[in-house]
PDB file of C-alpha atoms in Angstrom:
ATOM      1  CA  UNK A   9      11.342  -6.178 -12.604  1.00 50.00           C
ATOM      2  CA  UNK A  10      14.804  -6.849 -11.210  1.00 46.00           C
ATOM      3  CA  UNK A  11      14.933  -9.212  -8.258  1.00 43.00           C
ATOM      4  CA  UNK A  12      17.880  -9.075  -5.907  1.00 44.00           C
ATOM      5  CA  UNK A  13      19.562 -12.348  -4.909  1.00 42.00           C
ATOM      6  CA  UNK A  14      18.843 -13.640  -1.442  1.00 44.00           C
ATOM      7  CA  UNK A  15      21.485 -12.778   1.132  1.00 45.00           C
ATOM      8  CA  UNK A  16      22.122 -15.421   3.785  1.00 49.00           C
ATOM      9  CA  UNK A  17      24.041 -14.104   6.797  1.00 49.00           C
ATOM     10  CA  UNK A  18      25.140 -16.050   9.838  1.00 54.00           C
ATOM     11  CA  UNK A  19      23.817 -14.115  12.814  1.00 48.00           C
ATOM     12  CA  UNK A  20      24.610 -14.089  16.488  1.00 47.00           C
ATOM     13  CA  UNK A  21      21.309 -14.908  18.171  1.00 55.00           C
ATOM     14  CA  UNK A  22      18.002 -13.480  16.975  1.00 63.00           C
ATOM     15  CA  UNK A  23      17.540 -11.107  14.025  1.00 72.00           C
ATOM     16  CA  UNK A  24      16.560  -7.800  15.701  1.00 77.00           C
ATOM     17  CA  UNK A  25      15.906  -5.780  12.522  1.00 86.00           C
ATOM     18  CA  UNK A  26      12.493  -4.168  12.134  1.00 89.00           C
ATOM     19  CA  UNK A  27      11.221  -3.909   8.548  1.00 92.00           C
ATOM     20  CA  UNK A  28       8.273  -1.598   7.947  1.00 95.00           C
ATOM     21  CA  UNK A  29       6.232  -1.251   4.758  1.00 97.00           C
ATOM     22  CA  UNK A  30       3.617   1.522   4.566  1.00 97.00           C
ATOM     23  CA  UNK A  31       1.205   2.176   1.700  1.00 97.00           C
ATOM     24  CA  UNK A  32      -1.305   4.943   1.083  1.00 97.00           C
ATOM     25  CA  UNK A  33      -3.753   3.942  -1.651  1.00 97.00           C
ATOM     26  CA  UNK A  34      -6.098   6.542  -3.170  1.00 97.00           C
ATOM     27  CA  UNK A  35      -9.207   6.037  -5.282  1.00 96.00           C
ATOM     28  CA  UNK A  36     -10.849   9.136  -6.796  1.00 96.00           C
ATOM     29  CA  UNK A  37     -14.406   9.488  -8.063  1.00 96.00           C
ATOM     30  CA  UNK A  38     -16.574  12.320  -9.395  1.00 96.00           C
ATOM     31  CA  UNK A  39     -19.853  12.472  -7.431  1.00 94.00           C
ATOM     32  CA  UNK A  40     -21.797  15.599  -8.312  1.00 90.00           C
ATOM     33  CA  UNK A  41     -24.963  15.061  -6.275  1.00 90.00           C
ATOM     34  CA  UNK A  42     -25.587  14.125  -2.671  1.00 89.00           C
ATOM     35  CA  UNK A  43     -27.151  10.865  -3.835  1.00 90.00           C
ATOM     36  CA  UNK A  44     -24.043   9.985  -5.854  1.00 91.00           C
ATOM     37  CA  UNK A  45     -21.768  10.754  -2.908  1.00 91.00           C
ATOM     38  CA  UNK A  46     -23.814   8.627  -0.540  1.00 90.00           C
ATOM     39  CA  UNK A  47     -23.912   5.770  -3.062  1.00 92.00           C
ATOM     40  CA  UNK A  48     -20.145   5.943  -3.547  1.00 93.00           C
ATOM     41  CA  UNK A  49     -19.446   5.922   0.203  1.00 91.00           C
ATOM     42  CA  UNK A  50     -21.852   2.986   0.625  1.00 93.00           C
ATOM     43  CA  UNK A  51     -20.056   1.128  -2.176  1.00 93.00           C
ATOM     44  CA  UNK A  52     -16.648   1.755  -0.581  1.00 94.00           C
ATOM     45  CA  UNK A  53     -17.838   0.683   2.864  1.00 93.00           C
ATOM     46  CA  UNK A  54     -19.187  -2.538   1.365  1.00 94.00           C
ATOM     47  CA  UNK A  55     -16.153  -3.182  -0.856  1.00 95.00           C
ATOM     48  CA  UNK A  56     -13.678  -2.541   1.968  1.00 96.00           C
ATOM     49  CA  UNK A  57     -15.574  -3.633   5.049  1.00 97.00           C
ATOM     50  CA  UNK A  58     -13.724  -4.832   8.140  1.00 97.00           C
ATOM     51  CA  UNK A  59     -14.505  -8.434   7.202  1.00 97.00           C
ATOM     52  CA  UNK A  60     -13.027  -8.120   3.712  1.00 97.00           C
ATOM     53  CA  UNK A  61     -10.008  -6.205   4.984  1.00 97.00           C
ATOM     54  CA  UNK A  62      -9.418  -8.980   7.524  1.00 97.00           C
ATOM     55  CA  UNK A  63      -9.325 -11.537   4.698  1.00 97.00           C
ATOM     56  CA  UNK A  64      -6.791  -9.385   2.828  1.00 97.00           C
ATOM     57  CA  UNK A  65      -4.535  -9.076   5.876  1.00 96.00           C
ATOM     58  CA  UNK A  66      -4.839 -12.808   6.596  1.00 96.00           C
ATOM     59  CA  UNK A  67      -3.495 -13.465   3.111  1.00 96.00           C
ATOM     60  CA  UNK A  68      -0.670 -10.971   3.691  1.00 96.00           C
ATOM     61  CA  UNK A  69       0.273 -12.904   6.812  1.00 94.00           C
ATOM     62  CA  UNK A  70       0.346 -16.145   4.808  1.00 94.00           C
ATOM     63  CA  UNK A  71       2.489 -14.588   2.074  1.00 94.00           C
ATOM     64  CA  UNK A  72       5.164 -13.263   4.418  1.00 92.00           C
ATOM     65  CA  UNK A  73       5.177 -16.443   6.493  1.00 89.00           C
ATOM     66  CA  UNK A  74       3.869 -15.014   9.773  1.00 89.00           C
ATOM     67  CA  UNK A  75       1.576 -16.486  12.413  1.00 89.00           C
ATOM     68  CA  UNK A  76      -1.480 -14.510  13.535  1.00 91.00           C
ATOM     69  CA  UNK A  77      -1.590 -14.000  17.302  1.00 89.00           C
ATOM     70  CA  UNK A  78      -4.572 -11.643  17.574  1.00 92.00           C
ATOM     71  CA  UNK A  79      -7.109  -9.859  15.326  1.00 95.00           C
ATOM     72  CA  UNK A  80      -8.993  -6.647  16.086  1.00 96.00           C
ATOM     73  CA  UNK A  81     -11.448  -5.197  13.543  1.00 96.00           C
ATOM     74  CA  UNK A  82     -14.046  -2.451  13.462  1.00 96.00           C
ATOM     75  CA  UNK A  83     -16.506  -0.885  11.004  1.00 96.00           C
ATOM     76  CA  UNK A  84     -17.077   2.779  11.843  1.00 94.00           C
ATOM     77  CA  UNK A  85     -20.139   5.024  11.646  1.00 89.00           C
ATOM     78  CA  UNK A  86     -20.719   6.901   9.425  1.00 87.00           C
ATOM     79  CA  UNK A  87     -17.938   5.348   7.292  1.00 91.00           C
ATOM     80  CA  UNK A  88     -14.549   3.677   7.290  1.00 94.00           C
ATOM     81  CA  UNK A  89     -13.053   0.564   8.850  1.00 96.00           C
ATOM     82  CA  UNK A  90      -9.928  -0.612  10.682  1.00 97.00           C
ATOM     83  CA  UNK A  91      -8.256  -3.981  11.113  1.00 97.00           C
ATOM     84  CA  UNK A  92      -5.144  -4.789  13.154  1.00 96.00           C
ATOM     85  CA  UNK A  93      -3.313  -8.097  13.265  1.00 95.00           C
ATOM     86  CA  UNK A  94      -0.639  -8.917  15.818  1.00 92.00           C
ATOM     87  CA  UNK A  95       1.648 -11.457  14.186  1.00 90.00           C
ATOM     88  CA  UNK A  96       4.696 -13.464  15.128  1.00 83.00           C
ATOM     89  CA  UNK A  97       7.414 -15.224  13.246  1.00 73.00           C
ATOM     90  CA  UNK A  98       7.005 -18.967  13.604  1.00 58.00           C
ATOM     91  CA  UNK A  99       7.333 -22.244  11.755  1.00 45.00           C
ATOM     92  CA  UNK A 100       6.923 -21.611   8.033  1.00 38.00           C
ATOM     93  CA  UNK A 101       5.065 -24.692   6.856  1.00 41.00           C
ATOM     94  CA  UNK A 102       4.709 -23.614   3.237  1.00 41.00           C
ATOM     95  CA  UNK A 103       6.428 -20.725   1.490  1.00 37.00           C
ATOM     96  CA  UNK A 104       4.600 -19.448  -1.642  1.00 40.00           C
ATOM     97  CA  UNK A 105       6.136 -21.120  -4.688  1.00 42.00           C
ATOM     98  CA  UNK A 106       5.261 -18.231  -7.011  1.00 41.00           C
ATOM     99  CA  UNK A 107       6.709 -14.947  -5.812  1.00 41.00           C
ATOM    100  CA  UNK A 108       8.141 -11.944  -7.618  1.00 41.00           C
ATOM    101  CA  UNK A 109       9.739 -10.546  -4.477  1.00 45.00           C
ATOM    102  CA  UNK A 110      12.826 -11.909  -2.737  1.00 46.00           C
ATOM    103  CA  UNK A 111      14.117  -9.306  -0.294  1.00 49.00           C
ATOM    104  CA  UNK A 112      15.487 -11.695   2.282  1.00 42.00           C
ATOM    105  CA  UNK A 113      15.764 -15.307   3.411  1.00 39.00           C
ATOM    106  CA  UNK A 114      12.771 -17.176   4.777  1.00 37.00           C
ATOM    107  CA  UNK A 115      13.754 -19.747   7.401  1.00 38.00           C
ATOM    108  CA  UNK A 116      12.385 -23.285   7.403  1.00 40.00           C
ATOM    109  CA  UNK A 117      11.627 -22.861  11.109  1.00 36.00           C
ATOM    110  CA  UNK A 118      12.350 -20.582  14.030  1.00 36.00           C
ATOM    111  CA  UNK A 119      11.929 -21.021  17.760  1.00 38.00           C
ATOM    112  CA  UNK A 120      11.290 -17.472  18.970  1.00 41.00           C
ATOM    113  CA  UNK A 121       8.075 -15.477  18.904  1.00 44.00           C
ATOM    114  CA  UNK A 122       7.968 -11.761  18.237  1.00 45.00           C
ATOM    115  CA  UNK A 123       5.813  -9.229  20.063  1.00 49.00           C
ATOM    116  CA  UNK A 124       6.446  -6.210  17.844  1.00 60.00           C
ATOM    117  CA  UNK A 125       5.169  -7.366  14.484  1.00 86.00           C
ATOM    118  CA  UNK A 126       1.827  -6.176  13.171  1.00 92.00           C
ATOM    119  CA  UNK A 127      -0.289  -5.667  10.061  1.00 96.00           C
ATOM    120  CA  UNK A 128      -2.873  -2.873  10.030  1.00 96.00           C
ATOM    121  CA  UNK A 129      -5.224  -1.152   7.624  1.00 97.00           C
ATOM    122  CA  UNK A 130      -7.395   1.948   8.113  1.00 97.00           C
ATOM    123  CA  UNK A 131      -9.788   3.368   5.514  1.00 96.00           C
ATOM    124  CA  UNK A 132     -10.855   6.980   5.021  1.00 93.00           C
ATOM    125  CA  UNK A 133     -13.727   7.693   2.591  1.00 91.00           C
ATOM    126  CA  UNK A 134     -14.358  11.432   2.209  1.00 88.00           C
ATOM    127  CA  UNK A 135     -15.699  14.024  -0.221  1.00 84.00           C
ATOM    128  CA  UNK A 136     -15.238  17.678  -1.146  1.00 82.00           C
ATOM    129  CA  UNK A 137     -18.129  19.862   0.080  1.00 80.00           C
ATOM    130  CA  UNK A 138     -18.458  21.795  -3.185  1.00 79.00           C
ATOM    131  CA  UNK A 139     -16.402  20.399  -6.081  1.00 78.00           C
ATOM    132  CA  UNK A 140     -18.076  17.015  -6.581  1.00 90.00           C
ATOM    133  CA  UNK A 141     -14.923  15.030  -5.813  1.00 93.00           C
ATOM    134  CA  UNK A 142     -14.986  11.989  -3.532  1.00 94.00           C
ATOM    135  CA  UNK A 143     -11.853  10.135  -2.489  1.00 94.00           C
ATOM    136  CA  UNK A 144     -11.122   6.905  -0.702  1.00 94.00           C
ATOM    137  CA  UNK A 145      -7.807   6.370   1.095  1.00 96.00           C
ATOM    138  CA  UNK A 146      -6.527   3.151   2.600  1.00 97.00           C
ATOM    139  CA  UNK A 147      -3.482   3.251   4.882  1.00 97.00           C
ATOM    140  CA  UNK A 148      -1.712  -0.097   5.201  1.00 98.00           C
ATOM    141  CA  UNK A 149       1.224  -0.888   7.487  1.00 97.00           C
ATOM    142  CA  UNK A 150       3.139  -4.152   7.621  1.00 96.00           C
ATOM    143  CA  UNK A 151       5.852  -4.145  10.275  1.00 93.00           C
ATOM    144  CA  UNK A 152       7.918  -7.249  10.985  1.00 90.00           C
ATOM    145  CA  UNK A 153      10.862  -8.269  13.128  1.00 84.00           C
ATOM    146  CA  UNK A 154      13.272 -11.037  12.296  1.00 76.00           C
ATOM    147  CA  UNK A 155      13.732 -12.499   8.845  1.00 78.00           C
ATOM    148  CA  UNK A 156      10.173 -12.339   7.501  1.00 81.00           C
ATOM    149  CA  UNK A 157       9.847  -9.434   5.087  1.00 87.00           C
ATOM    150  CA  UNK A 158       6.767  -7.277   4.314  1.00 94.00           C
ATOM    151  CA  UNK A 159       8.042  -6.629   0.770  1.00 94.00           C
ATOM    152  CA  UNK A 160       6.933 -10.125  -0.197  1.00 93.00           C
ATOM    153  CA  UNK A 161       3.302  -8.972   0.103  1.00 95.00           C
ATOM    154  CA  UNK A 162       3.649  -5.731  -1.891  1.00 95.00           C
ATOM    155  CA  UNK A 163       2.397  -7.176  -5.187  1.00 95.00           C
ATOM    156  CA  UNK A 164      -0.671  -8.705  -3.527  1.00 96.00           C
ATOM    157  CA  UNK A 165      -1.529  -5.531  -1.604  1.00 96.00           C
ATOM    158  CA  UNK A 166      -1.392  -3.362  -4.729  1.00 96.00           C
ATOM    159  CA  UNK A 167      -3.762  -5.758  -6.483  1.00 94.00           C
ATOM    160  CA  UNK A 168      -6.201  -5.823  -3.561  1.00 95.00           C
ATOM    161  CA  UNK A 169      -7.208  -2.154  -3.812  1.00 94.00           C
ATOM    162  CA  UNK A 170      -8.554  -0.016  -6.632  1.00 89.00           C
ATOM    163  CA  UNK A 171      -5.981   2.738  -6.756  1.00 95.00           C
ATOM    164  CA  UNK A 172      -5.209   5.825  -8.830  1.00 97.00           C
ATOM    165  CA  UNK A 173      -2.317   7.012  -6.670  1.00 97.00           C
ATOM    166  CA  UNK A 174      -0.005   5.166  -4.283  1.00 97.00           C
ATOM    167  CA  UNK A 175       2.680   6.311  -1.899  1.00 97.00           C
ATOM    168  CA  UNK A 176       4.888   3.501  -0.639  1.00 98.00           C
ATOM    169  CA  UNK A 177       7.464   3.690   2.151  1.00 98.00           C
ATOM    170  CA  UNK A 178       9.884   1.010   3.273  1.00 97.00           C
ATOM    171  CA  UNK A 179      12.322   1.306   6.138  1.00 96.00           C
ATOM    172  CA  UNK A 180      14.678  -1.035   7.967  1.00 93.00           C
ATOM    173  CA  UNK A 181      15.309   0.042  11.557  1.00 90.00           C
ATOM    174  CA  UNK A 182      17.569  -1.084  14.358  1.00 86.00           C
ATOM    175  CA  UNK A 183      20.460  -3.503  13.966  1.00 86.00           C
ATOM    176  CA  UNK A 184      21.399  -7.117  14.468  1.00 82.00           C
ATOM    177  CA  UNK A 185      24.805  -8.774  14.802  1.00 82.00           C
ATOM    178  CA  UNK A 186      26.703 -11.391  12.865  1.00 79.00           C
ATOM    179  CA  UNK A 187      28.590 -14.197  14.561  1.00 77.00           C
ATOM    180  CA  UNK A 188      31.629 -11.933  14.933  1.00 82.00           C
ATOM    181  CA  UNK A 189      29.634  -9.251  16.774  1.00 84.00           C
ATOM    182  CA  UNK A 190      29.594  -6.804  13.851  1.00 86.00           C
ATOM    183  CA  UNK A 191      26.445  -4.664  13.621  1.00 86.00           C
ATOM    184  CA  UNK A 192      24.273  -5.208  10.540  1.00 86.00           C
ATOM    185  CA  UNK A 193      21.706  -2.513   9.752  1.00 86.00           C
ATOM    186  CA  UNK A 194      20.100  -4.412   6.854  1.00 85.00           C
ATOM    187  CA  UNK A 195      20.093  -8.076   5.841  1.00 84.00           C
ATOM    188  CA  UNK A 196      19.114  -7.847   2.157  1.00 85.00           C
ATOM    189  CA  UNK A 197      19.950  -5.858  -0.963  1.00 88.00           C
ATOM    190  CA  UNK A 198      17.568  -3.122  -2.093  1.00 93.00           C
ATOM    191  CA  UNK A 199      18.040  -0.049  -4.278  1.00 94.00           C
ATOM    192  CA  UNK A 200      14.384   0.936  -4.769  1.00 96.00           C
ATOM    193  CA  UNK A 201      10.891  -0.212  -3.857  1.00 97.00           C
ATOM    194  CA  UNK A 202      10.346  -0.419  -7.611  1.00 96.00           C
ATOM    195  CA  UNK A 203      12.549  -3.526  -7.588  1.00 94.00           C
ATOM    196  CA  UNK A 204       9.670  -5.343  -5.892  1.00 94.00           C
ATOM    197  CA  UNK A 205       6.794  -4.101  -8.086  1.00 94.00           C
ATOM    198  CA  UNK A 206       6.116  -6.362 -11.111  1.00 92.00           C
ATOM    199  CA  UNK A 207       6.683  -4.885 -14.561  1.00 93.00           C
ATOM    200  CA  UNK A 208       3.014  -5.182 -15.551  1.00 92.00           C
ATOM    201  CA  UNK A 209       2.143  -2.819 -12.684  1.00 94.00           C
ATOM    202  CA  UNK A 210       5.162  -0.541 -13.135  1.00 95.00           C
ATOM    203  CA  UNK A 211       4.109   0.202 -16.724  1.00 95.00           C
ATOM    204  CA  UNK A 212       0.720   1.512 -15.568  1.00 96.00           C
ATOM    205  CA  UNK A 213       2.154   4.297 -13.417  1.00 96.00           C
ATOM    206  CA  UNK A 214       4.359   7.355 -13.430  1.00 95.00           C
ATOM    207  CA  UNK A 215       6.782   6.800 -10.554  1.00 96.00           C
ATOM    208  CA  UNK A 216       9.062   9.015  -8.461  1.00 96.00           C
ATOM    209  CA  UNK A 217      11.654   7.743  -5.988  1.00 96.00           C
ATOM    210  CA  UNK A 218      13.032   9.566  -2.956  1.00 95.00           C
ATOM    211  CA  UNK A 219      15.555   7.297  -1.201  1.00 96.00           C
ATOM    212  CA  UNK A 220      17.944   7.844   1.708  1.00 96.00           C
ATOM    213  CA  UNK A 221      20.227   4.880   1.221  1.00 95.00           C
ATOM    214  CA  UNK A 222      22.522   5.491   4.192  1.00 94.00           C
ATOM    215  CA  UNK A 223      19.517   5.328   6.526  1.00 95.00           C
ATOM    216  CA  UNK A 224      17.753   2.441   4.736  1.00 95.00           C
ATOM    217  CA  UNK A 225      14.721   4.622   3.942  1.00 96.00           C
ATOM    218  CA  UNK A 226      12.946   4.129   0.602  1.00 97.00           C
ATOM    219  CA  UNK A 227       9.990   6.069  -0.802  1.00 97.00           C
ATOM    220  CA  UNK A 228       8.119   5.625  -4.091  1.00 97.00           C
ATOM    221  CA  UNK A 229       5.120   7.568  -5.423  1.00 96.00           C
ATOM    222  CA  UNK A 230       2.909   6.172  -8.207  1.00 97.00           C
ATOM    223  CA  UNK A 231       0.233   7.840 -10.341  1.00 96.00           C
ATOM    224  CA  UNK A 232      -1.766   6.153 -13.098  1.00 96.00           C
ATOM    225  CA  UNK A 233      -0.615   7.177 -16.577  1.00 95.00           C
ATOM    226  CA  UNK A 234      -3.767   6.542 -18.602  1.00 94.00           C
ATOM    227  CA  UNK A 235      -6.871   8.631 -17.954  1.00 95.00           C
ATOM    228  CA  UNK A 236     -10.341   7.420 -18.934  1.00 96.00           C
ATOM    229  CA  UNK A 237     -13.124   9.624 -17.609  1.00 97.00           C
ATOM    230  CA  UNK A 238     -15.491   6.649 -17.484  1.00 96.00           C
ATOM    231  CA  UNK A 239     -13.389   5.191 -14.663  1.00 95.00           C
ATOM    232  CA  UNK A 240     -14.104   8.232 -12.491  1.00 96.00           C
ATOM    233  CA  UNK A 241     -17.865   8.552 -12.981  1.00 95.00           C
ATOM    234  CA  UNK A 242     -20.163   6.735 -10.564  1.00 90.00           C
ATOM    235  CA  UNK A 243     -23.285   5.163 -12.026  1.00 87.00           C
ATOM    236  CA  UNK A 244     -23.063   6.506 -15.593  1.00 91.00           C
ATOM    237  CA  UNK A 245     -20.630   7.016 -18.477  1.00 95.00           C
ATOM    238  CA  UNK A 246     -19.252  10.108 -20.181  1.00 96.00           C
ATOM    239  CA  UNK A 247     -21.605   9.787 -23.179  1.00 95.00           C
ATOM    240  CA  UNK A 248     -24.284  11.205 -20.855  1.00 95.00           C
ATOM    241  CA  UNK A 249     -22.282  14.447 -20.599  1.00 96.00           C
ATOM    242  CA  UNK A 250     -21.681  17.309 -22.981  1.00 97.00           C
ATOM    243  CA  UNK A 251     -18.131  17.880 -24.218  1.00 97.00           C
ATOM    244  CA  UNK A 252     -17.858  20.951 -21.987  1.00 97.00           C
ATOM    245  CA  UNK A 253     -18.988  18.962 -18.946  1.00 96.00           C
ATOM    246  CA  UNK A 254     -16.454  16.255 -19.732  1.00 97.00           C
ATOM    247  CA  UNK A 255     -13.665  18.833 -19.922  1.00 97.00           C
ATOM    248  CA  UNK A 256     -14.667  20.517 -16.657  1.00 96.00           C
ATOM    249  CA  UNK A 257     -14.921  17.241 -14.761  1.00 96.00           C
ATOM    250  CA  UNK A 258     -11.627  16.012 -16.192  1.00 96.00           C
ATOM    251  CA  UNK A 259      -9.926  19.216 -15.022  1.00 95.00           C
ATOM    252  CA  UNK A 260     -11.238  18.782 -11.471  1.00 93.00           C
ATOM    253  CA  UNK A 261     -10.202  15.125 -11.260  1.00 95.00           C
ATOM    254  CA  UNK A 262      -6.720  15.775 -12.649  1.00 94.00           C
ATOM    255  CA  UNK A 263      -6.246  18.651 -10.190  1.00 92.00           C
ATOM    256  CA  UNK A 264      -7.238  16.343  -7.328  1.00 92.00           C
ATOM    257  CA  UNK A 265      -4.775  13.690  -8.493  1.00 94.00           C
ATOM    258  CA  UNK A 266      -1.946  16.211  -8.827  1.00 93.00           C
ATOM    259  CA  UNK A 267      -2.582  17.653  -5.369  1.00 92.00           C
ATOM    260  CA  UNK A 268      -2.388  14.198  -3.807  1.00 93.00           C
ATOM    261  CA  UNK A 269       0.597  13.075  -5.869  1.00 94.00           C
ATOM    262  CA  UNK A 270       2.942  15.981  -5.211  1.00 90.00           C
ATOM    263  CA  UNK A 271       1.324  16.835  -2.555  1.00 79.00           C
ATOM    264  CA  UNK A 272       0.249  20.475  -2.728  1.00 70.00           C
ATOM    265  CA  UNK A 273      -2.981  22.383  -3.100  1.00 67.00           C
ATOM    266  CA  UNK A 274      -3.578  23.771  -6.579  1.00 60.00           C
ATOM    267  CA  UNK A 275      -5.700  26.883  -6.927  1.00 55.00           C
TER     268      UNK A 275
END
């Protein structure tokens, strides 16, 4: 993984740039019976409850050096959960000493609070009515103002969710000014979101980039390379299936992954 050097710029006043990182994480499972579907949804709701998601987002806040102002969380019926954190930039007491991301400078201290920075996650467990496919999607948004950068938490977020497919978006909006009054529309170097994904994770996925450099918009899609049917069966392994059953289930799961990855319905 290539890490860009930090870029220190003398600004006039406060850094008004808004940096937004959005992730869609997908987990796919084959659940043939109603009992399997219900067990899978129950597992997902337990694994990614509002309480656990809150712990994940608290860690994200620590990693990027933000202060938590307010927390709202909710488990939904029949399934799913949401957590929202309002955060502010504040005194950074301890910056993580081990970090593979360096998209911008972290200040030793600041004196202004922000009211437009937030970290949110929403989960969406669902299943196909006929094909035996269940999917779990988590939508994560980390939006910050000032110098703190959401890219510093990308590695941790990827490792916090079981994922077969990811779509990642990063955008820098607005502008700030240097001491001479010149507008700056970005305060760090970036050529691709892949620059901030560690090599050990990069090697696991097929990746596609769609970037609009002049507008500071970056998009990366990731799909797992290796396919092991055992990872997509819930409660049993493929040795319980005939070869024909294995082939049919594999076809359905791969079609689901392709539809999400591209995205387009395949008939």
